[in-house]
Coordinates of C-alpha atoms and ligand atoms in Angstrom, one line a residue:
M1 CA -30.6 -66.9 25.6
D2 CA -32.4 -63.6 26.4
K3 CA -30.8 -61.4 23.9
V4 CA -31.7 -62.2 20.3
L5 CA -30.6 -59.9 17.6
A6 CA -31.9 -59.9 14.1
R7 CA -30.4 -62.8 12.1
G8 CA -27.4 -61.6 10.2
S9 CA -27.4 -58.3 12.0
G10 CA -24.5 -56.6 13.5
T11 CA -24.2 -54.0 16.1
P12 CA -26.0 -50.7 16.1
T13 CA -24.4 -47.4 15.9
P14 CA -25.8 -44.4 17.6
R15 CA -27.2 -41.2 16.4
P16 CA -24.9 -38.3 17.3
R17 CA -27.8 -36.3 18.6
A18 CA -25.6 -33.4 19.5
R19 CA -25.1 -32.6 15.8
T20 CA -28.7 -32.0 15.3
A21 CA -28.8 -28.9 17.5
L22 CA -25.5 -27.6 16.4
T23 CA -26.3 -27.9 12.7
L24 CA -29.7 -26.4 13.1
A25 CA -28.3 -23.6 15.2
A26 CA -25.6 -22.9 12.7
A27 CA -28.3 -22.7 10.0
G28 CA -30.0 -20.0 12.0
V29 CA -32.9 -22.2 13.0
A30 CA -34.3 -21.9 16.5
V31 CA -33.9 -25.1 18.4
F32 CA -36.2 -25.9 21.3
A33 CA -36.0 -28.6 23.8
V34 CA -38.2 -31.5 22.7
T35 CA -36.7 -34.0 25.0
V36 CA -39.2 -36.7 25.8
A37 CA -38.6 -38.2 29.3
V38 CA -41.1 -41.0 29.7
A39 CA -41.6 -42.4 33.1
T40 CA -41.7 -46.2 32.8
S41 CA -43.7 -48.3 35.3
A42 CA -42.1 -50.9 37.4
S43 CA -41.5 -54.1 35.6
A44 CA -39.9 -57.5 36.2
G45 CA -37.1 -58.2 33.8
T46 CA -35.1 -61.2 34.8
T47 CA -31.7 -60.2 33.6
L48 CA -29.6 -57.1 33.7
G49 CA -29.7 -56.5 30.0
S50 CA -33.4 -57.1 29.5
S51 CA -34.3 -55.0 32.6
A52 CA -32.2 -52.1 31.4
A53 CA -33.7 -52.4 27.9
E54 CA -37.1 -51.8 29.3
S55 CA -36.2 -48.2 29.8
G56 CA -34.3 -48.0 26.6
R57 CA -30.9 -48.5 28.2
Y58 CA -28.1 -51.1 28.0
F59 CA -26.3 -53.0 30.7
G60 CA -22.8 -54.0 29.7
A61 CA -19.6 -55.6 30.9
A62 CA -15.9 -55.3 30.2
V63 CA -14.8 -58.5 28.5
A64 CA -11.4 -60.1 28.1
A65 CA -10.9 -62.1 24.9
N66 CA -8.9 -64.8 26.7
K67 CA -11.9 -65.6 28.8
L68 CA -14.2 -66.3 25.9
S69 CA -13.3 -70.0 26.3
D70 CA -14.5 -70.1 29.9
S71 CA -18.0 -71.6 29.8
T72 CA -19.1 -70.1 33.2
Y73 CA -17.9 -66.7 32.1
V74 CA -19.5 -66.9 28.7
G75 CA -22.7 -68.3 30.2
I76 CA -23.2 -65.2 32.4
L77 CA -22.1 -62.8 29.7
N78 CA -24.6 -64.2 27.2
R79 CA -27.4 -64.4 29.7
E80 CA -27.1 -61.0 31.4
F81 CA -25.4 -58.4 29.2
N82 CA -26.3 -56.6 26.0
M83 CA -23.2 -54.4 25.7
V84 CA -19.6 -55.3 25.9
T85 CA -16.4 -53.2 26.2
P86 CA -13.1 -54.9 25.3
E87 CA -11.1 -54.5 28.6
N88 CA -7.7 -54.2 26.9
E89 CA -8.0 -55.5 23.3
M90 CA -8.7 -52.2 21.5
K91 CA -6.1 -50.2 23.3
W92 CA -3.2 -48.7 21.4
D93 CA -0.6 -51.2 22.6
A94 CA -2.9 -54.1 21.6
T95 CA -4.0 -52.8 18.2
E96 CA -0.8 -51.2 16.9
P97 CA 2.1 -53.0 18.6
S98 CA 4.5 -51.7 15.9
Q99 CA 3.9 -48.4 14.1
N100 CA 1.4 -48.9 11.2
Q101 CA 1.2 -52.6 11.9
F102 CA -2.3 -53.3 13.1
N103 CA -3.5 -56.3 15.0
Y104 CA -7.2 -56.6 15.5
T105 CA -7.3 -60.3 16.3
N106 CA -8.5 -60.1 19.9
G107 CA -10.7 -57.0 19.4
D108 CA -12.4 -58.8 16.5
R109 CA -13.0 -61.9 18.6
I110 CA -14.9 -59.8 21.1
V111 CA -16.9 -58.0 18.4
S112 CA -17.7 -61.3 16.7
H113 CA -18.9 -62.7 20.0
A114 CA -21.0 -59.6 20.7
Q115 CA -22.6 -59.6 17.2
A116 CA -23.4 -63.3 17.4
N117 CA -25.2 -62.8 20.7
G118 CA -27.1 -59.6 20.1
M119 CA -24.8 -57.4 22.1
R120 CA -23.5 -54.0 21.1
V121 CA -19.9 -52.8 21.6
R122 CA -18.3 -49.8 23.4
G123 CA -14.9 -49.2 21.9
H124 CA -12.2 -48.5 24.4
A125 CA -10.0 -46.4 24.0
L126 CA -8.6 -44.6 20.9
A127 CA -6.3 -42.0 22.5
W128 CA -4.9 -42.4 26.0
H129 CA -1.6 -41.6 27.8
S130 CA -1.5 -45.1 29.2
Q131 CA -1.1 -48.5 27.5
Q132 CA 0.7 -47.0 24.6
P133 CA 3.0 -49.2 22.6
G134 CA 6.7 -48.6 23.3
W135 CA 7.3 -46.9 20.0
A136 CA 4.6 -44.3 20.7
Q137 CA 5.9 -43.6 24.2
N138 CA 9.1 -42.6 22.5
L139 CA 7.5 -40.2 20.1
S140 CA 6.8 -36.5 20.6
G141 CA 5.7 -33.4 18.7
T142 CA 4.4 -33.7 15.2
A143 CA 5.5 -37.3 14.9
L144 CA 3.4 -38.3 17.8
R145 CA 0.4 -36.2 16.7
S146 CA 0.5 -37.8 13.3
A147 CA 0.9 -41.2 14.8
M148 CA -2.2 -40.5 17.0
T149 CA -4.4 -39.4 14.2
N150 CA -3.3 -42.3 12.0
H151 CA -4.1 -44.6 14.9
V152 CA -7.6 -43.1 15.5
T153 CA -8.3 -43.2 11.7
Q154 CA -7.2 -46.8 11.2
V155 CA -8.8 -48.3 14.3
A156 CA -12.1 -46.4 14.0
T157 CA -12.2 -47.3 10.3
H158 CA -11.6 -51.0 10.9
Y159 CA -14.5 -51.1 13.4
K160 CA -16.7 -48.7 11.4
G161 CA -20.4 -49.6 11.8
K162 CA -19.7 -52.0 14.6
I163 CA -19.2 -49.6 17.5
Y164 CA -22.1 -48.1 19.5
A165 CA -19.8 -45.6 21.2
W166 CA -16.0 -44.9 21.3
D167 CA -14.0 -43.7 24.2
V168 CA -12.2 -41.4 21.9
V169 CA -10.0 -39.8 24.6
N170 CA -9.5 -41.4 28.0
E171 CA -8.3 -39.8 31.3
A172 CA -6.8 -36.6 29.9
F173 CA -7.3 -34.5 33.1
D174 CA -5.1 -34.2 36.2
D175 CA -6.1 -35.4 39.6
G176 CA -4.3 -32.6 41.5
G177 CA -7.4 -30.5 42.2
N178 CA -6.2 -27.7 39.8
G179 CA -8.5 -28.6 36.9
A180 CA -5.5 -28.8 34.6
R181 CA -4.9 -31.2 31.8
R182 CA -2.8 -34.3 32.7
D183 CA 0.8 -33.9 31.6
S184 CA 1.5 -36.6 29.0
N185 CA 3.3 -37.0 25.7
L186 CA -0.1 -36.4 23.9
Q187 CA -0.8 -33.3 25.9
R188 CA 2.7 -32.0 25.0
T189 CA 1.8 -32.2 21.3
G190 CA -0.6 -29.2 21.9
N191 CA -3.7 -28.5 23.8
D192 CA -5.9 -29.2 20.8
W193 CA -5.0 -32.9 20.7
I194 CA -8.3 -33.9 22.2
E195 CA -10.5 -32.1 19.7
V196 CA -8.3 -33.3 16.9
A197 CA -8.9 -36.9 18.1
F198 CA -12.6 -36.3 18.2
R199 CA -12.7 -34.8 14.7
T200 CA -10.6 -37.6 13.3
A201 CA -12.9 -40.2 14.9
R202 CA -16.0 -38.6 13.5
T203 CA -14.6 -38.6 10.0
A204 CA -13.6 -42.3 10.3
D205 CA -16.9 -43.6 11.8
P206 CA -19.7 -41.0 11.6
G207 CA -22.2 -43.5 13.0
A208 CA -20.4 -44.0 16.4
K209 CA -21.1 -41.9 19.4
L210 CA -17.9 -40.2 20.5
C211 CA -17.3 -40.1 24.2
Y212 CA -14.8 -38.5 26.6
N213 CA -14.1 -41.0 29.4
D214 CA -12.6 -40.4 32.8
Y215 CA -12.4 -41.4 36.5
N216 CA -12.8 -39.2 39.7
T217 CA -15.2 -37.1 37.7
D218 CA -18.3 -38.9 39.3
G219 CA -19.2 -36.0 41.5
Q220 CA -18.7 -32.2 41.2
N221 CA -15.0 -31.4 41.8
A222 CA -12.2 -29.6 40.2
K223 CA -11.5 -32.4 37.7
S224 CA -15.2 -32.8 36.7
N225 CA -15.5 -29.1 36.4
A226 CA -12.6 -29.0 34.0
V227 CA -14.1 -31.8 31.9
Y228 CA -17.5 -29.9 32.0
A229 CA -15.8 -26.8 30.7
M230 CA -14.2 -28.7 27.9
V231 CA -17.5 -30.3 26.8
Q232 CA -19.2 -27.0 27.0
D233 CA -16.5 -25.4 24.9
F234 CA -16.6 -28.3 22.4
K235 CA -20.4 -28.0 22.0
A236 CA -20.1 -24.2 21.5
R237 CA -17.4 -24.6 18.8
G238 CA -19.0 -27.5 17.0
V239 CA -16.3 -30.1 18.0
P240 CA -18.0 -33.4 17.6
I241 CA -18.7 -34.9 21.1
D242 CA -21.8 -37.0 21.8
C243 CA -21.2 -38.5 25.3
V244 CA -19.2 -38.4 28.5
G245 CA -18.3 -41.6 30.3
F246 CA -18.0 -41.7 34.0
Q247 CA -15.8 -44.7 35.0
S248 CA -17.2 -45.0 38.5
H249 CA -14.6 -47.1 40.2
F250 CA -15.6 -46.9 43.9
N251 CA -14.2 -48.1 47.2
P252 CA -14.3 -46.9 50.8
N253 CA -11.7 -44.2 50.0
S254 CA -13.6 -43.1 46.9
P255 CA -17.3 -43.7 47.7
V256 CA -20.3 -43.0 45.4
P257 CA -20.6 -39.2 45.8
N258 CA -23.9 -37.9 47.1
D259 CA -24.1 -35.6 44.1
Y260 CA -23.6 -38.4 41.6
Q261 CA -27.0 -38.0 39.9
A262 CA -26.7 -34.2 39.9
N263 CA -23.3 -34.4 38.3
L264 CA -24.6 -36.7 35.6
Q265 CA -27.5 -34.4 35.0
R266 CA -25.4 -31.3 34.6
F267 CA -23.4 -32.9 31.9
A268 CA -26.5 -34.2 30.2
N269 CA -27.8 -30.7 30.3
L270 CA -24.9 -29.7 28.0
G271 CA -26.5 -31.8 25.3
V272 CA -24.5 -35.0 25.5
D273 CA -25.4 -38.5 26.6
V274 CA -23.9 -39.8 29.8
Q275 CA -22.8 -43.3 30.4
I276 CA -21.5 -45.3 33.4
T277 CA -18.6 -46.9 31.7
E278 CA -16.4 -49.0 34.2
L279 CA -18.5 -49.5 37.3
D280 CA -17.1 -51.5 40.2
I281 CA -17.7 -50.9 43.9
E282 CA -15.4 -52.6 46.4
G283 CA -17.1 -54.2 49.4
S284 CA -19.6 -56.9 50.2
G285 CA -23.1 -57.6 51.4
T286 CA -25.8 -55.0 52.0
A287 CA -23.4 -52.0 51.9
Q288 CA -22.2 -52.9 48.5
A289 CA -25.7 -53.8 47.3
D290 CA -27.0 -50.4 48.4
N291 CA -24.2 -48.6 46.6
Y292 CA -24.9 -50.4 43.3
S293 CA -28.6 -49.6 43.7
K294 CA -27.7 -45.9 44.2
V295 CA -25.7 -45.8 41.0
V296 CA -28.3 -47.5 38.9
K297 CA -31.1 -45.3 40.3
A298 CA -29.0 -42.2 39.5
C299 CA -28.6 -43.3 35.9
L300 CA -32.3 -44.2 35.5
A301 CA -33.2 -40.8 36.9
V302 CA -31.2 -39.0 34.1
S303 CA -33.0 -39.4 30.8
R304 CA -29.7 -39.0 28.8
C305 CA -28.0 -41.7 30.9
T306 CA -28.1 -44.3 28.2
G307 CA -26.6 -47.3 30.0
L308 CA -24.2 -48.8 32.5
T309 CA -21.2 -51.1 32.1
V310 CA -19.5 -53.0 34.9
W311 CA -15.8 -53.5 34.7
G312 CA -15.8 -57.3 34.6
I313 CA -18.2 -60.1 35.3
R314 CA -17.0 -62.2 38.3
D315 CA -15.0 -60.8 41.3
S316 CA -12.2 -62.9 40.1
D317 CA -12.2 -61.2 36.7
S318 CA -11.7 -57.8 38.2
W319 CA -8.6 -55.6 38.0
R320 CA -9.3 -55.2 41.7
A321 CA -10.2 -58.8 42.5
S322 CA -9.3 -58.6 46.2
G323 CA -11.9 -55.9 46.7
T324 CA -14.7 -58.2 45.4
P325 CA -16.2 -55.3 43.5
L326 CA -18.5 -57.0 41.0
L327 CA -22.0 -58.5 40.7
F328 CA -21.0 -62.2 40.6
D329 CA -18.7 -64.1 43.0
G330 CA -15.7 -66.1 41.8
N331 CA -17.9 -69.1 41.2
G332 CA -20.3 -67.1 39.0
N333 CA -23.0 -66.9 41.7
K334 CA -25.2 -63.8 41.9
K335 CA -24.3 -61.6 44.8
A336 CA -26.6 -59.3 46.8
A337 CA -25.3 -56.5 44.7
Y338 CA -26.6 -58.3 41.6
T339 CA -30.1 -58.5 43.2
S340 CA -30.1 -54.9 44.2
T341 CA -28.9 -53.8 40.7
L342 CA -31.7 -55.9 39.0
N343 CA -34.3 -54.5 41.4
A344 CA -33.2 -51.0 40.7
L345 CA -33.3 -51.6 37.0
N346 CA -36.8 -53.0 37.4
G347 CA -37.9 -50.0 39.4
G348 CA -38.3 -48.0 36.2
G349 CA -36.9 -44.7 35.2
T350 CA -37.0 -42.2 32.4
T351 CA -36.4 -43.3 28.9
P352 CA -33.5 -41.7 27.1
P353 CA -34.7 -38.7 25.0
T354 CA -35.7 -39.5 21.5
T355 CA -34.9 -36.1 20.0
A356 CA -32.1 -33.6 20.1
P357 CA -31.3 -31.5 23.1
P358 CA -31.6 -27.8 23.2
T359 CA -28.7 -25.5 22.5
T360 CA -28.5 -21.9 23.2
T361 CA -25.0 -21.2 22.1
P362 CA -24.4 -21.2 18.3
P363 CA -21.1 -22.7 17.2
T364 CA -18.5 -20.3 16.1
T365 CA -16.8 -22.6 13.7
A366 CA -18.1 -24.3 10.6
P367 CA -20.8 -26.8 11.3
P368 CA -20.5 -30.4 10.4
T369 CA -21.2 -31.1 6.7
T370 CA -23.6 -34.0 7.3
A371 CA -27.3 -33.3 7.1
P372 CA -29.0 -32.9 10.4
P373 CA -30.9 -35.9 11.8
T374 CA -34.6 -35.5 11.3
T375 CA -37.0 -36.5 14.1
A376 CA -40.7 -36.7 13.9
P377 CA -42.5 -34.9 16.8
P378 CA -43.1 -37.1 19.8
T379 CA -46.4 -38.9 19.7
T380 CA -48.9 -39.3 22.5
P381 CA -49.7 -42.9 23.4
P382 CA -52.7 -44.2 21.4
A383 CA -55.9 -43.9 23.4
G384 CA -57.0 -47.4 22.7
G385 CA -54.9 -50.6 22.2
G386 CA -52.3 -50.5 19.5
C387 CA -49.0 -48.7 19.4
T388 CA -47.2 -45.9 17.6
A389 CA -43.8 -46.0 15.9
T390 CA -41.8 -42.8 15.7
L391 CA -38.6 -42.6 13.6
S392 CA -35.5 -40.6 14.3
L393 CA -33.0 -40.4 11.4
N394 CA -29.3 -39.6 11.5
Q395 CA -28.2 -39.2 7.8
W396 CA -24.8 -38.7 6.5
Q397 CA -23.3 -38.9 3.0
G398 CA -24.1 -42.4 1.8
G399 CA -25.4 -43.9 5.0
F400 CA -27.9 -43.6 7.8
V401 CA -29.0 -44.8 11.2
T402 CA -32.7 -44.8 12.0
Y403 CA -33.9 -45.2 15.6
V404 CA -37.6 -46.3 16.1
T405 CA -39.4 -45.7 19.3
V406 CA -42.4 -48.0 19.8
K407 CA -44.9 -46.8 22.2
I408 CA -47.7 -49.0 23.5
G409 CA -51.2 -47.7 23.9
A410 CA -53.7 -48.2 26.6
S411 CA -53.6 -52.0 26.6
P412 CA -50.5 -54.1 27.3
A413 CA -48.9 -55.8 24.3
N414 CA -47.5 -59.3 23.9
G415 CA -45.5 -58.3 20.9
W416 CA -45.4 -55.6 18.2
T417 CA -44.7 -55.2 14.5
V418 CA -43.6 -52.0 12.8
G419 CA -43.9 -51.5 9.1
L420 CA -42.2 -48.9 6.8
T421 CA -41.0 -48.4 3.3
L422 CA -37.4 -47.5 2.7
P423 CA -36.6 -44.9 0.1
S424 CA -35.5 -46.3 -3.3
G425 CA -31.9 -47.4 -3.2
A426 CA -31.7 -47.7 0.6
V427 CA -30.3 -51.1 1.9
I428 CA -30.4 -52.1 5.6
T429 CA -27.0 -53.5 6.8
N430 CA -27.6 -53.9 10.5
T431 CA -30.7 -54.1 12.7
W432 CA -30.7 -54.3 16.5
S433 CA -33.5 -55.1 19.0
A434 CA -35.9 -56.2 16.3
T435 CA -36.1 -58.8 13.5
P436 CA -36.5 -57.3 10.0
S437 CA -38.4 -59.1 7.2
G438 CA -35.9 -57.9 4.5
T439 CA -33.4 -55.2 3.7
T440 CA -35.0 -53.1 1.0
G441 CA -38.4 -51.7 0.0
T442 CA -41.3 -52.3 2.4
V443 CA -39.9 -53.9 5.5
T444 CA -41.6 -55.1 8.7
F445 CA -39.7 -55.3 12.0
R446 CA -40.9 -57.7 14.7
N447 CA -39.9 -57.5 18.4
V448 CA -37.2 -59.8 19.8
D449 CA -37.6 -61.9 22.9
Y450 CA -36.9 -59.3 25.5
N451 CA -38.8 -56.3 24.2
G452 CA -42.1 -57.7 23.1
Q453 CA -44.1 -57.8 26.3
L454 CA -44.7 -54.2 27.3
G455 CA -47.2 -52.6 29.6
A456 CA -49.7 -50.0 28.7
G457 CA -48.0 -46.7 27.9
A458 CA -44.5 -48.3 27.9
S459 CA -42.0 -47.7 25.1
T460 CA -39.0 -49.4 23.7
E461 CA -36.5 -48.6 21.0
F462 CA -35.0 -50.5 18.1
G463 CA -32.8 -49.4 15.3
F464 CA -31.2 -50.1 12.0
Q465 CA -28.3 -48.9 9.9
G466 CA -28.0 -48.8 6.2
N467 CA -26.6 -47.4 3.0
G468 CA -28.3 -44.8 1.0
V469 CA -31.0 -42.4 2.2
G470 CA -32.9 -43.6 5.4
P471 CA -36.5 -43.3 6.3
S472 CA -37.9 -40.7 8.7
G473 CA -41.3 -39.7 10.0
T474 CA -43.7 -42.3 11.2
A475 CA -44.3 -45.9 10.5
T476 CA -47.2 -48.3 11.0
C477 CA -47.3 -50.2 14.3
T478 CA -49.5 -53.1 15.4
V479 CA -49.6 -55.1 18.6
R480 CA -50.3 -58.7 19.3
Ligands
G3I1 O1 -1.5 -60.1 29.2 C1 -0.3 -59.9 30.1 C2 0.2 -61.2 30.5 O2 0.7 -61.9 29.4 C3 1.4 -60.9 31.5 O3 1.8 -62.1 31.9 C4 0.9 -60.1 32.6 C5 2.0 -59.8 33.6 O4 1.8 -58.6 34.3 O5 0.3 -58.9 32.1 C6 -0.8 -59.1 31.3 O6 -1.2 -57.8 30.9 C7 -2.0 -57.1 31.8 C8 -3.3 -56.7 31.3 O7 -4.0 -55.9 32.2 C9 -4.2 -58.0 31.0 O8 -4.5 -58.6 32.2 C10 -1.2 -55.8 32.2 O9 0.0 -56.1 32.8 C11 -2.0 -54.9 33.0 O10 -1.4 -53.7 33.2 C12 -3.4 -54.7 32.4 O11 -4.2 -53.9 33.3 C13 -5.3 -53.3 32.7 C14 -5.2 -51.8 33.1 O12 -6.4 -51.2 32.5 C15 -4.0 -51.2 32.4 O13 -4.0 -49.8 32.6 C16 -6.5 -53.9 33.3 O14 -6.7 -55.2 32.9 C17 -7.8 -53.1 32.9 O15 -8.9 -53.5 33.6 C18 -7.5 -51.6 33.2 O16 -8.6 -50.9 32.7 C19 -8.6 -49.5 33.0 C20 -9.3 -48.8 31.9 O17 -8.7 -49.2 30.6 C21 -9.3 -47.3 32.0 N1 -9.8 -46.9 33.3 C22 -9.2 -47.6 34.5 C23 -9.3 -49.1 34.3 C24 -8.8 -49.8 35.5 O18 -7.4 -49.6 35.7

């Protein structure tokens, strides 16, 4: 298996980088762009997940719980992917079939499988006009608003600490070219339903990245412009949003837009991560392979594009099976699109930024009450051999996530070890992309299988979550 997570570890949760800038700005502190975009050299990872990880990204798949007994399916999943999205199992109709009666059985199965195999989880989706249970479809007004916030609170709390990113709100904009909100029962509860959902999710799971997710927003158009304006407004007013998901369902009638990369970049420039969340491209052969390559290269060219997820594994698993839109055929064989995707991932890219983005517009509402993440200044690669380890801390009341960027010096490394001392009382509960020696006091973190061999000047990231006050600053780093 290529993806090995620390024994006993769970899934990582992200740093909501956006809050850094907002909080600092609210405190009257000048915030400057210190984004570090590091060009990585071409490499030769042999799986989608390991190749994506070489530039600090993930490669995920939508997973159906009822396929976890299919050995071909699971074999590909475990070999190739390091992020999963439950395809239907965390939706409102699945998790709350009767009001206030929650069923997490199938969502939990997917999370357990992910944790046991070193994969992270994108949660999908907390608030959406579609796939609502019948009882919710019949609600309106304050009853529906209360039901929605209760649903967000309950589900995000159940999965707290286990979700990398939540699609908090899905598909809330209209396709009619007018840039309007989609009419839905949720929209009719008031225009603020989206920001209420985000604020509720932040309270329930402060460690999860909170995303807005939509389709037909992959290029610049009236719909993506409307989403852009909403994100810009949320950032300006301190509404907690960390990422925007671009579903990227493509076919001949809806091809990969030529301004795909530019569109990702303009959202990233607002100070949010961007993610390709439901990628599938109908077609076959070279044309399909070229389109996949184009999408992957666009993500790699945008430093805040943190990963890609394909919407299924084999063509036969797809919601659009007849369009053969995925990377593996119905027998589980790699298609030309797989090879072009892997090659594009191995072509290198920019690493996601390790510090908060700049902000120029101070929030006009009260800032979040959590302390701002602290990030040590970026380090230059060591001149000789060796490596450096730079810590980025997201601290909240009672808990923290620390991200560690390991940067290799002038000589290639066969492995690395990072050492640090946790503040008194801090206890690590999760580690990802490294194996820790313990959970308290002085801890060393050793690389896992897929991120030990790094070229000169290359970098990788691991992280850990814990209770108490987390460490920040720098740590020792040695190579083998
Ligand atoms: O599980 C039942 C089965 O018991 C029943 O016999 C069968 C009869 O139709 O239905 C099965 O449920 C289906 C479910 O997928 C599981 O296969 C539903 O009918 C079907 O509507 C549902 O479709 C899902 C669709 O969302 C619903 O909107 C697709 O699997 C899922 O891939 C798709 O995913 C969405 C994202 O959530 C949001 N973006 C678009 C994307 C593609 O439509």
